[in-house]
Coordinates of N, CA, C and O in Angstrom, one line a residue:
M1 N 42.8 -43.6 -12.7 CA 41.8 -43.3 -11.7 C 40.6 -44.2 -11.8 O 40.2 -44.5 -12.9
A2 N 40.0 -44.5 -10.7 CA 38.8 -45.3 -10.7 C 37.6 -44.5 -11.0 O 37.5 -43.4 -10.6
E3 N 36.8 -45.1 -11.8 CA 35.5 -44.4 -12.1 C 34.6 -44.5 -11.0 O 34.4 -45.5 -10.4
E4 N 33.9 -43.4 -10.7 CA 32.9 -43.4 -9.7 C 31.6 -43.8 -10.3 O 31.1 -43.3 -11.3
K5 N 30.9 -44.8 -9.6 CA 29.7 -45.3 -10.1 C 28.5 -44.4 -9.6 O 28.6 -43.9 -8.6
E6 N 27.5 -44.4 -10.4 CA 26.3 -43.6 -10.1 C 25.6 -44.4 -9.0 O 25.5 -45.6 -9.1
N7 N 25.1 -43.7 -8.0 CA 24.3 -44.4 -6.9 C 23.0 -44.9 -7.5 O 22.3 -44.2 -8.1
T8 N 22.8 -46.2 -7.3 CA 21.6 -46.8 -7.9 C 20.3 -46.5 -7.1 O 19.3 -46.9 -7.5
G9 N 20.5 -45.9 -6.0 CA 19.3 -45.5 -5.2 C 18.8 -46.6 -4.3 O 17.7 -46.6 -3.9
A10 N 19.7 -47.6 -4.0 CA 19.2 -48.7 -3.2 C 18.9 -48.3 -1.8 O 18.1 -48.8 -1.1
F11 N 19.6 -47.2 -1.3 CA 19.4 -46.7 0.0 C 18.4 -45.5 0.1 O 18.1 -45.0 1.1
A12 N 17.9 -45.1 -1.0 CA 17.0 -43.9 -1.0 C 15.8 -44.2 -0.2 O 15.3 -43.4 0.5
P13 N 15.1 -45.4 -0.3 CA 13.9 -45.6 0.4 C 14.2 -45.6 2.0 O 13.3 -45.3 2.7
L14 N 15.4 -46.0 2.4 CA 15.7 -46.0 3.8 C 15.7 -44.6 4.4 O 15.3 -44.4 5.5
S15 N 16.1 -43.6 3.6 CA 16.1 -42.2 4.1 C 14.7 -41.8 4.3 O 14.4 -41.0 5.2
D16 N 13.8 -42.2 3.4 CA 12.4 -41.8 3.6 C 11.8 -42.5 4.8 O 11.0 -41.9 5.6
V17 N 12.2 -43.7 5.1 CA 11.7 -44.4 6.3 C 12.2 -43.8 7.5 O 11.5 -43.7 8.5
A18 N 13.5 -43.4 7.6 CA 14.1 -42.9 8.7 C 13.4 -41.6 9.2 O 13.3 -41.3 10.4
T19 N 13.0 -40.8 8.3 CA 12.3 -39.5 8.7 C 11.0 -39.8 9.4 O 10.6 -39.1 10.3
G20 N 10.3 -40.9 9.0 CA 9.0 -41.2 9.7 C 9.2 -41.8 11.1 O 8.4 -41.6 11.9
I21 N 10.4 -42.4 11.3 CA 10.6 -43.0 12.6 C 10.9 -42.0 13.7 O 10.7 -42.2 14.8
M22 N 11.5 -40.9 13.3 CA 12.0 -39.9 14.2 C 10.8 -39.2 15.0 O 11.0 -38.6 16.0
E23 N 9.6 -39.4 14.5 CA 8.5 -38.8 15.3 C 8.3 -39.5 16.6 O 8.3 -40.7 16.7
T24 N 8.2 -38.8 17.7 CA 8.1 -39.4 19.0 C 6.6 -39.4 19.4 O 5.9 -38.4 19.2
S25 N 6.2 -40.4 20.1 CA 4.9 -40.5 20.6 C 4.9 -40.2 22.1 O 5.8 -40.7 22.8
V26 N 3.9 -39.5 22.6 CA 3.8 -39.3 24.0 C 3.1 -40.4 24.7 O 2.0 -40.9 24.2
A27 N 3.6 -41.0 25.7 CA 3.0 -42.1 26.4 C 1.8 -41.7 27.1 O 1.7 -40.5 27.6
E28 N 0.8 -42.5 27.1 CA -0.5 -42.2 27.7 C -0.5 -42.7 29.1 O 0.0 -43.8 29.4
P29 N -1.2 -42.0 30.0 CA -1.3 -42.5 31.4 C -2.0 -43.9 31.5 O -3.0 -44.1 30.7
Q30 N -1.6 -44.7 32.4 CA -2.2 -46.0 32.5 C -3.0 -46.0 33.8 O -2.4 -46.2 34.9
I31 N -4.3 -45.9 33.7 CA -5.1 -45.8 34.9 C -6.2 -46.8 34.7 O -6.9 -46.9 33.7
D32 N -6.5 -47.6 35.8 CA -7.5 -48.7 35.7 C -8.9 -48.1 36.0 O -9.1 -46.9 36.1
D33 N -9.9 -49.0 36.0 CA -11.3 -48.5 36.2 C -11.6 -47.9 37.5 O -12.5 -47.1 37.7
H34 N -10.8 -48.2 38.5 CA -10.9 -47.6 39.8 C -10.2 -46.3 40.0 O -10.1 -45.8 41.1
G35 N -9.5 -45.8 39.0 CA -8.7 -44.6 39.1 C -7.3 -44.8 39.7 O -6.7 -43.8 40.1
R36 N -6.8 -46.0 39.7 CA -5.5 -46.4 40.3 C -4.5 -46.7 39.2 O -4.9 -47.0 38.1
T37 N -3.3 -46.5 39.6 CA -2.1 -46.9 38.7 C -1.3 -47.9 39.5 O -1.0 -47.7 40.7
Y38 N -1.0 -49.0 38.9 CA -0.3 -50.1 39.5 C 1.2 -50.3 39.0 O 1.4 -50.1 37.8
A39 N 2.1 -50.6 39.9 CA 3.5 -50.8 39.5 C 4.1 -51.7 40.6 O 3.7 -51.8 41.7
T40 N 5.1 -52.5 40.1 CA 5.9 -53.4 41.0 C 7.3 -52.8 41.2 O 8.0 -52.5 40.3
G41 N 7.7 -52.8 42.5 CA 9.1 -52.3 42.8 C 9.8 -53.4 43.5 O 9.3 -54.2 44.2
K42 N 11.2 -53.5 43.2 CA 12.0 -54.5 43.7 C 13.3 -54.0 44.3 O 13.8 -53.0 43.7
R43 N 13.8 -54.6 45.4 CA 15.1 -54.2 45.9 C 15.5 -55.4 46.8 O 14.8 -55.8 47.7
K44 N 16.8 -55.9 46.6 CA 17.3 -57.1 47.3 C 16.3 -58.2 47.1 O 15.9 -58.6 46.0
D45 N 15.8 -58.8 48.2 CA 14.8 -59.9 48.1 C 13.3 -59.4 48.3 O 12.4 -60.1 48.4
A46 N 13.2 -58.1 48.5 CA 11.9 -57.5 48.7 C 11.1 -57.1 47.4 O 11.8 -56.7 46.5
I47 N 9.8 -57.4 47.4 CA 9.0 -57.1 46.3 C 7.8 -56.3 46.8 O 7.1 -56.7 47.7
A48 N 7.5 -55.1 46.2 CA 6.4 -54.3 46.6 C 5.4 -54.1 45.4 O 5.8 -53.8 44.3
R49 N 4.2 -54.3 45.7 CA 3.1 -54.1 44.8 C 2.4 -52.8 45.2 O 1.9 -52.6 46.3
V50 N 2.5 -51.8 44.3 CA 2.1 -50.4 44.7 C 0.9 -50.0 43.8 O 0.9 -50.1 42.6
W51 N -0.2 -49.4 44.5 CA -1.3 -48.8 43.8 C -1.3 -47.3 44.2 O -1.2 -47.0 45.4
L52 N -1.4 -46.5 43.2 CA -1.3 -45.0 43.4 C -2.7 -44.5 42.9 O -3.1 -44.8 41.8
K53 N -3.3 -43.6 43.7 CA -4.6 -43.0 43.4 C -4.6 -41.6 43.9 O -3.9 -41.3 44.9
P54 N -5.4 -40.7 43.3 CA -5.5 -39.3 43.8 C -6.0 -39.3 45.2 O -6.9 -40.1 45.6
G55 N -5.4 -38.4 46.0 CA -5.8 -38.3 47.4 C -5.0 -37.2 48.1 O -4.7 -36.2 47.4
N56 N -4.8 -37.4 49.4 CA -4.1 -36.3 50.1 C -2.8 -36.7 50.7 O -2.3 -36.0 51.6
G57 N -2.1 -37.7 50.2 CA -0.8 -38.1 50.6 C -0.7 -39.2 51.7 O 0.3 -39.4 52.3
K58 N -1.8 -39.9 51.9 CA -1.8 -41.0 52.8 C -1.0 -42.2 52.3 O -1.3 -42.7 51.1
I59 N -0.1 -42.8 53.0 CA 0.6 -44.0 52.5 C 0.3 -45.1 53.5 O 0.5 -45.0 54.7
T60 N -0.2 -46.2 52.9 CA -0.5 -47.4 53.7 C 0.3 -48.6 53.2 O 0.3 -48.9 52.0
I61 N 1.0 -49.3 54.1 CA 1.9 -50.4 53.7 C 1.4 -51.6 54.5 O 1.4 -51.6 55.7
N62 N 1.0 -52.7 53.8 CA 0.5 -53.9 54.5 C -0.6 -53.6 55.5 O -0.6 -54.1 56.6
N63 N -1.5 -52.7 55.1 CA -2.7 -52.3 56.0 C -2.2 -51.6 57.2 O -3.0 -51.6 58.2
K64 N -1.0 -51.0 57.2 CA -0.6 -50.2 58.4 C -0.2 -48.8 57.8 O 0.3 -48.7 56.7
E65 N -0.3 -47.8 58.7 CA 0.2 -46.5 58.4 C 1.7 -46.5 58.2 O 2.4 -47.4 58.9
I66 N 2.3 -45.6 57.4 CA 3.7 -45.6 57.2 C 4.5 -45.4 58.5 O 5.6 -45.9 58.7
L67 N 3.9 -44.6 59.4 CA 4.6 -44.3 60.7 C 4.7 -45.6 61.6 O 5.6 -45.8 62.3
N68 N 3.7 -46.5 61.4 CA 3.8 -47.7 62.2 C 4.6 -48.8 61.5 O 5.2 -49.6 62.2
Y69 N 4.6 -48.8 60.2 CA 5.4 -49.9 59.5 C 6.8 -49.6 59.4 O 7.7 -50.4 59.7
F70 N 7.2 -48.4 59.0 CA 8.6 -47.9 59.0 C 8.8 -47.0 60.1 O 8.6 -45.8 60.0
A71 N 9.3 -47.5 61.3 CA 9.5 -46.7 62.5 C 10.6 -45.7 62.3 O 10.6 -44.6 62.9
R72 N 11.7 -46.1 61.6 CA 12.9 -45.3 61.5 C 12.6 -44.1 60.5 O 12.1 -44.4 59.4
P73 N 12.9 -42.9 60.8 CA 12.7 -41.8 59.9 C 13.5 -41.9 58.6 O 13.0 -41.4 57.6
A74 N 14.6 -42.5 58.6 CA 15.4 -42.7 57.4 C 14.6 -43.5 56.4 O 14.6 -43.3 55.2
L75 N 13.9 -44.6 56.8 CA 13.1 -45.4 55.9 C 11.9 -44.7 55.4 O 11.6 -44.8 54.2
R76 N 11.3 -43.9 56.2 CA 10.2 -43.0 55.7 C 10.6 -42.0 54.7 O 10.0 -41.7 53.7
M77 N 11.8 -41.5 54.9 CA 12.4 -40.5 53.9 C 12.6 -41.2 52.6 O 12.4 -40.6 51.5
I78 N 13.2 -42.4 52.6 CA 13.4 -43.2 51.4 C 12.1 -43.4 50.6 O 12.1 -43.2 49.4
V79 N 11.0 -43.7 51.3 CA 9.7 -43.9 50.7 C 9.2 -42.7 50.0 O 8.6 -42.7 49.0
N80 N 9.4 -41.5 50.7 CA 8.9 -40.2 50.2 C 9.7 -39.5 49.2 O 9.3 -38.5 48.7
Q81 N 10.9 -40.0 48.9 CA 11.8 -39.3 48.0 C 11.2 -39.1 46.6 O 11.4 -38.0 46.0
P82 N 10.5 -40.1 46.0 CA 10.0 -39.8 44.6 C 8.9 -38.7 44.6 O 8.9 -37.9 43.6
F83 N 8.1 -38.6 45.7 CA 7.2 -37.5 45.7 C 7.9 -36.1 45.8 O 7.4 -35.2 45.3
A84 N 9.0 -36.1 46.6 CA 9.7 -34.8 46.7 C 10.3 -34.5 45.4 O 10.3 -33.3 45.0
A85 N 10.9 -35.4 44.7 CA 11.5 -35.1 43.4 C 10.5 -34.7 42.4 O 10.8 -33.8 41.5
A86 N 9.3 -35.2 42.4 CA 8.3 -34.9 41.5 C 7.4 -33.7 41.9 O 6.5 -33.3 41.2
Q87 N 7.6 -33.3 43.2 CA 6.8 -32.2 43.8 C 5.3 -32.5 43.8 O 4.5 -31.8 43.4
R88 N 5.0 -33.8 44.2 CA 3.7 -34.2 44.3 C 3.4 -34.8 45.7 O 2.7 -35.8 45.9
A89 N 3.9 -34.2 46.8 CA 3.9 -34.8 48.1 C 2.5 -35.1 48.6 O 2.3 -36.1 49.3
T90 N 1.5 -34.2 48.4 CA 0.2 -34.4 48.9 C -0.9 -34.6 47.9 O -2.1 -34.4 48.1
E91 N -0.5 -35.1 46.7 CA -1.5 -35.3 45.6 C -2.0 -36.7 45.5 O -3.1 -36.9 44.9
Y92 N -1.3 -37.7 46.0 CA -1.6 -39.1 45.8 C -1.6 -39.9 47.1 O -0.8 -39.7 48.0
D93 N -2.5 -40.8 47.1 CA -2.5 -41.8 48.2 C -1.9 -43.1 47.7 O -2.0 -43.4 46.5
V94 N -1.1 -43.8 48.5 CA -0.4 -45.0 48.1 C -0.9 -46.1 49.0 O -1.0 -46.0 50.2
V95 N -1.3 -47.2 48.4 CA -1.6 -48.5 49.0 C -0.7 -49.5 48.5 O -0.6 -49.7 47.3
C96 N 0.1 -50.2 49.3 CA 1.0 -51.2 48.8 C 1.1 -52.4 49.8 O 0.9 -52.2 51.0
T97 N 1.5 -53.5 49.2 CA 1.8 -54.7 49.9 C 3.3 -55.0 49.6 O 3.7 -55.0 48.4
V98 N 4.0 -55.3 50.6 CA 5.4 -55.6 50.4 C 5.8 -56.8 51.3 O 5.3 -57.0 52.3
G99 N 6.7 -57.6 50.7 CA 7.1 -58.8 51.4 C 8.5 -59.2 51.0 O 9.1 -58.7 50.0
G100 N 9.2 -60.0 51.8 CA 10.5 -60.5 51.5 C 11.6 -59.5 52.0 O 11.3 -58.3 52.1
G101 N 12.7 -60.0 52.3 CA 13.8 -59.1 52.7 C 13.6 -58.5 54.0 O 12.8 -58.9 54.8
G102 N 14.4 -57.5 54.3 CA 14.3 -56.7 55.6 C 13.6 -55.4 55.3 O 13.2 -55.1 54.2
L103 N 13.6 -54.6 56.4 CA 12.9 -53.3 56.3 C 13.6 -52.3 55.3 O 12.9 -51.6 54.6
S104 N 14.9 -52.3 55.3 CA 15.6 -51.5 54.3 C 15.3 -51.8 52.9 O 15.1 -51.0 52.1
G105 N 15.4 -53.1 52.6 CA 15.1 -53.5 51.2 C 13.6 -53.3 50.9 O 13.3 -52.9 49.7
Q106 N 12.7 -53.4 51.9 CA 11.3 -53.2 51.6 C 11.1 -51.7 51.3 O 10.3 -51.3 50.4
A107 N 11.8 -50.8 52.1 CA 11.6 -49.4 51.8 C 12.1 -49.0 50.4 O 11.5 -48.2 49.7
G108 N 13.2 -49.6 50.0 CA 13.7 -49.4 48.6 C 12.8 -49.9 47.6 O 12.6 -49.3 46.5
A109 N 12.1 -51.1 47.8 CA 11.2 -51.6 46.9 C 10.0 -50.8 46.8 O 9.4 -50.5 45.7
V110 N 9.5 -50.2 47.9 CA 8.3 -49.3 47.8 C 8.7 -48.0 47.1 O 7.9 -47.6 46.2
R111 N 9.9 -47.5 47.3 CA 10.3 -46.3 46.6 C 10.3 -46.6 45.1 O 9.9 -45.8 44.3
H112 N 10.9 -47.7 44.7 CA 11.0 -48.1 43.3 C 9.6 -48.2 42.7 O 9.3 -47.8 41.6
G113 N 8.7 -48.9 43.4 CA 7.3 -49.0 42.9 C 6.6 -47.7 42.8 O 5.8 -47.5 41.8
I114 N 6.7 -46.8 43.8 CA 6.1 -45.5 43.7 C 6.6 -44.7 42.5 O 5.8 -44.1 41.8
S115 N 7.9 -44.8 42.3 CA 8.5 -44.1 41.1 C 7.9 -44.6 39.8 O 7.5 -43.8 38.9
K116 N 7.8 -45.9 39.7 CA 7.3 -46.5 38.4 C 5.8 -46.1 38.2 O 5.4 -45.8 37.1
A117 N 5.1 -46.1 39.3 CA 3.6 -45.8 39.2 C 3.5 -44.3 38.9 O 2.6 -44.0 38.1
L118 N 4.3 -43.4 39.4 CA 4.2 -42.0 39.1 C 4.4 -41.8 37.6 O 3.8 -41.0 37.0
V119 N 5.4 -42.5 37.0 CA 5.7 -42.3 35.6 C 4.6 -42.9 34.8 O 4.3 -42.3 33.7
L120 N 4.0 -44.0 35.2 CA 2.9 -44.6 34.4 C 1.7 -43.6 34.5 O 0.9 -43.5 33.5
R121 N 1.5 -42.9 35.6 CA 0.4 -42.0 35.7 C 0.6 -40.7 35.0 O -0.3 -40.1 34.4
E122 N 1.8 -40.1 35.2 CA 2.2 -38.9 34.6 C 3.6 -39.0 33.9 O 4.6 -38.9 34.5
P123 N 3.5 -39.4 32.6 CA 4.7 -39.7 31.8 C 5.7 -38.5 31.8 O 6.9 -38.7 31.7
E124 N 5.3 -37.3 32.0 CA 6.2 -36.1 31.9 C 7.1 -36.1 33.2 O 8.1 -35.3 33.2
L125 N 6.8 -36.8 34.2 CA 7.7 -36.9 35.4 C 8.9 -37.8 35.2 O 9.8 -37.8 36.1
R126 N 9.0 -38.5 34.1 CA 10.1 -39.5 33.9 C 11.4 -38.8 34.0 O 12.3 -39.4 34.6
K127 N 11.6 -37.7 33.4 CA 12.9 -37.0 33.4 C 13.4 -36.7 34.8 O 14.5 -37.0 35.2
A128 N 12.5 -36.2 35.7 CA 12.9 -35.8 37.0 C 13.2 -37.0 37.9 O 14.2 -37.0 38.6
L129 N 12.4 -38.1 37.7 CA 12.6 -39.3 38.5 C 13.8 -40.1 38.0 O 14.6 -40.6 38.8
K130 N 14.1 -40.0 36.7 CA 15.2 -40.7 36.2 C 16.5 -40.0 36.6 O 17.5 -40.7 37.0
A131 N 16.5 -38.7 36.7 CA 17.7 -38.0 37.1 C 18.0 -38.3 38.6 O 19.2 -38.3 39.0
G132 N 17.0 -38.5 39.4 CA 17.2 -38.9 40.8 C 17.6 -40.3 41.0 O 18.0 -40.7 42.1
G133 N 17.5 -41.1 40.0 CA 17.9 -42.5 40.1 C 16.9 -43.4 40.7 O 17.1 -44.5 41.1
F134 N 15.6 -42.9 40.7 CA 14.5 -43.7 41.3 C 13.9 -44.8 40.4 O 13.2 -45.7 40.9
L135 N 14.2 -44.7 39.1 CA 13.6 -45.7 38.2 C 14.5 -46.9 38.0 O 14.1 -47.9 37.4
T136 N 15.7 -46.8 38.4 CA 16.7 -47.9 38.2 C 16.5 -48.9 39.3 O 16.6 -48.5 40.5
R137 N 16.4 -50.1 39.0 CA 16.3 -51.2 40.0 C 17.7 -51.5 40.5 O 18.6 -51.8 39.7
D138 N 17.9 -51.3 41.8 CA 19.2 -51.6 42.4 C 19.3 -53.1 42.5 O 18.6 -53.8 43.3
S139 N 20.2 -53.7 41.6 CA 20.2 -55.1 41.5 C 21.2 -55.8 42.4 O 21.5 -57.0 42.3
R140 N 21.8 -55.0 43.4 CA 22.7 -55.7 44.3 C 22.0 -56.6 45.3 O 21.0 -56.2 45.9
V141 N 22.5 -57.8 45.4 CA 21.9 -58.8 46.3 C 23.0 -59.4 47.1 O 24.2 -59.3 46.8
V142 N 22.6 -60.2 48.1 CA 23.6 -60.8 49.0 C 24.3 -61.9 48.2 O 23.7 -62.7 47.6
E143 N 25.7 -61.9 48.4 CA 26.5 -63.0 47.7 C 26.3 -64.3 48.5 O 26.2 -64.3 49.7
R144 N 26.3 -65.4 47.7 CA 26.1 -66.7 48.4 C 27.3 -67.2 49.1 O 28.4 -66.8 48.8
K145 N 27.1 -68.0 50.1 CA 28.2 -68.6 50.8 C 28.9 -69.7 50.0 O 28.2 -70.5 49.4
K146 N 30.2 -69.7 50.0 CA 31.0 -70.7 49.2 C 31.4 -71.8 50.1 O 31.7 -71.6 51.3
Y147 N 31.6 -73.0 49.5 CA 32.0 -74.2 50.2 C 33.5 -73.9 50.7 O 34.3 -73.4 50.0
G148 N 33.8 -74.3 51.9 CA 35.1 -74.1 52.5 C 35.4 -72.8 53.1 O 36.5 -72.5 53.5
K149 N 34.4 -71.9 53.0 CA 34.5 -70.6 53.6 C 33.6 -70.4 54.8 O 32.6 -71.1 54.9
R150 N 33.9 -69.5 55.7 CA 33.0 -69.2 56.8 C 31.8 -68.4 56.4 O 30.7 -68.7 56.9
K151 N 32.0 -67.5 55.5 CA 30.9 -66.7 54.9 C 31.1 -66.7 53.4 O 31.7 -67.6 52.9
A152 N 30.6 -65.7 52.7 CA 30.8 -65.6 51.3 C 32.2 -65.5 50.9 O 32.7 -66.2 50.0
R153 N 33.0 -64.7 51.6 CA 34.4 -64.6 51.3 C 35.3 -64.8 52.5 O 36.5 -65.0 52.3
R154 N 34.8 -64.7 53.7 CA 35.6 -64.8 54.9 C 36.1 -66.2 55.1 O 35.3 -67.2 55.1
S155 N 37.4 -66.4 55.2 CA 38.0 -67.7 55.4 C 38.0 -68.0 56.9 O 37.9 -67.1 57.8
F156 N 38.2 -69.3 57.3 CA 38.4 -69.7 58.6 C 39.8 -69.1 59.1 O 40.7 -68.9 58.3
Q157 N 39.9 -68.9 60.4 CA 41.1 -68.4 61.0 C 42.3 -69.4 60.8 O 42.1 -70.5 61.1
F158 N 43.4 -68.9 60.3 CA 44.5 -69.8 60.1 C 45.4 -69.8 61.3 O 45.7 -68.7 61.9
S159 N 45.9 -71.0 61.7 CA 46.8 -71.1 62.9 C 47.9 -72.0 62.4 O 47.6 -73.2 62.0
K160 N 49.1 -71.6 62.6 CA 50.3 -72.4 62.1 C 50.5 -73.6 63.1 O 51.0 -74.7 62.7
R161 N 50.1 -73.5 64.4 CA 50.3 -74.6 65.3 C 49.0 -75.1 65.8 O 48.1 -74.5 66.0

């Protein structure tokens, strides 16, 4: 039978270090001198810069009211989803600038930016927003057109004669 060697204690200090690492630190809110929180949201080719500040729920996009900028109710619903999930519908004013892409991508970018700003302002909201999928950047983009194809994957019509 093989003799069992006595543990030299080479790993003993690691167990002491591991217990110190397990302590979790609570993230602190990131608020600038003007009382705002900034975050960037992205979706497709659209990029939104979002500033969140205490207020009564007014949302301004590119110096226009949300009703004027996003005329379709579905796009307004997308923008307001993070507030509904966090139950903060009338607590914050949003000022954002968005560019690139189309209206659907811009609405998704604004939603992503609002979600990130809410988490930076109130770290305890992370769990609710993460469960709703609002913190994940939707990385799907348009596929490029390939040489010899009519579109990205569509071929030219084949005719035998």
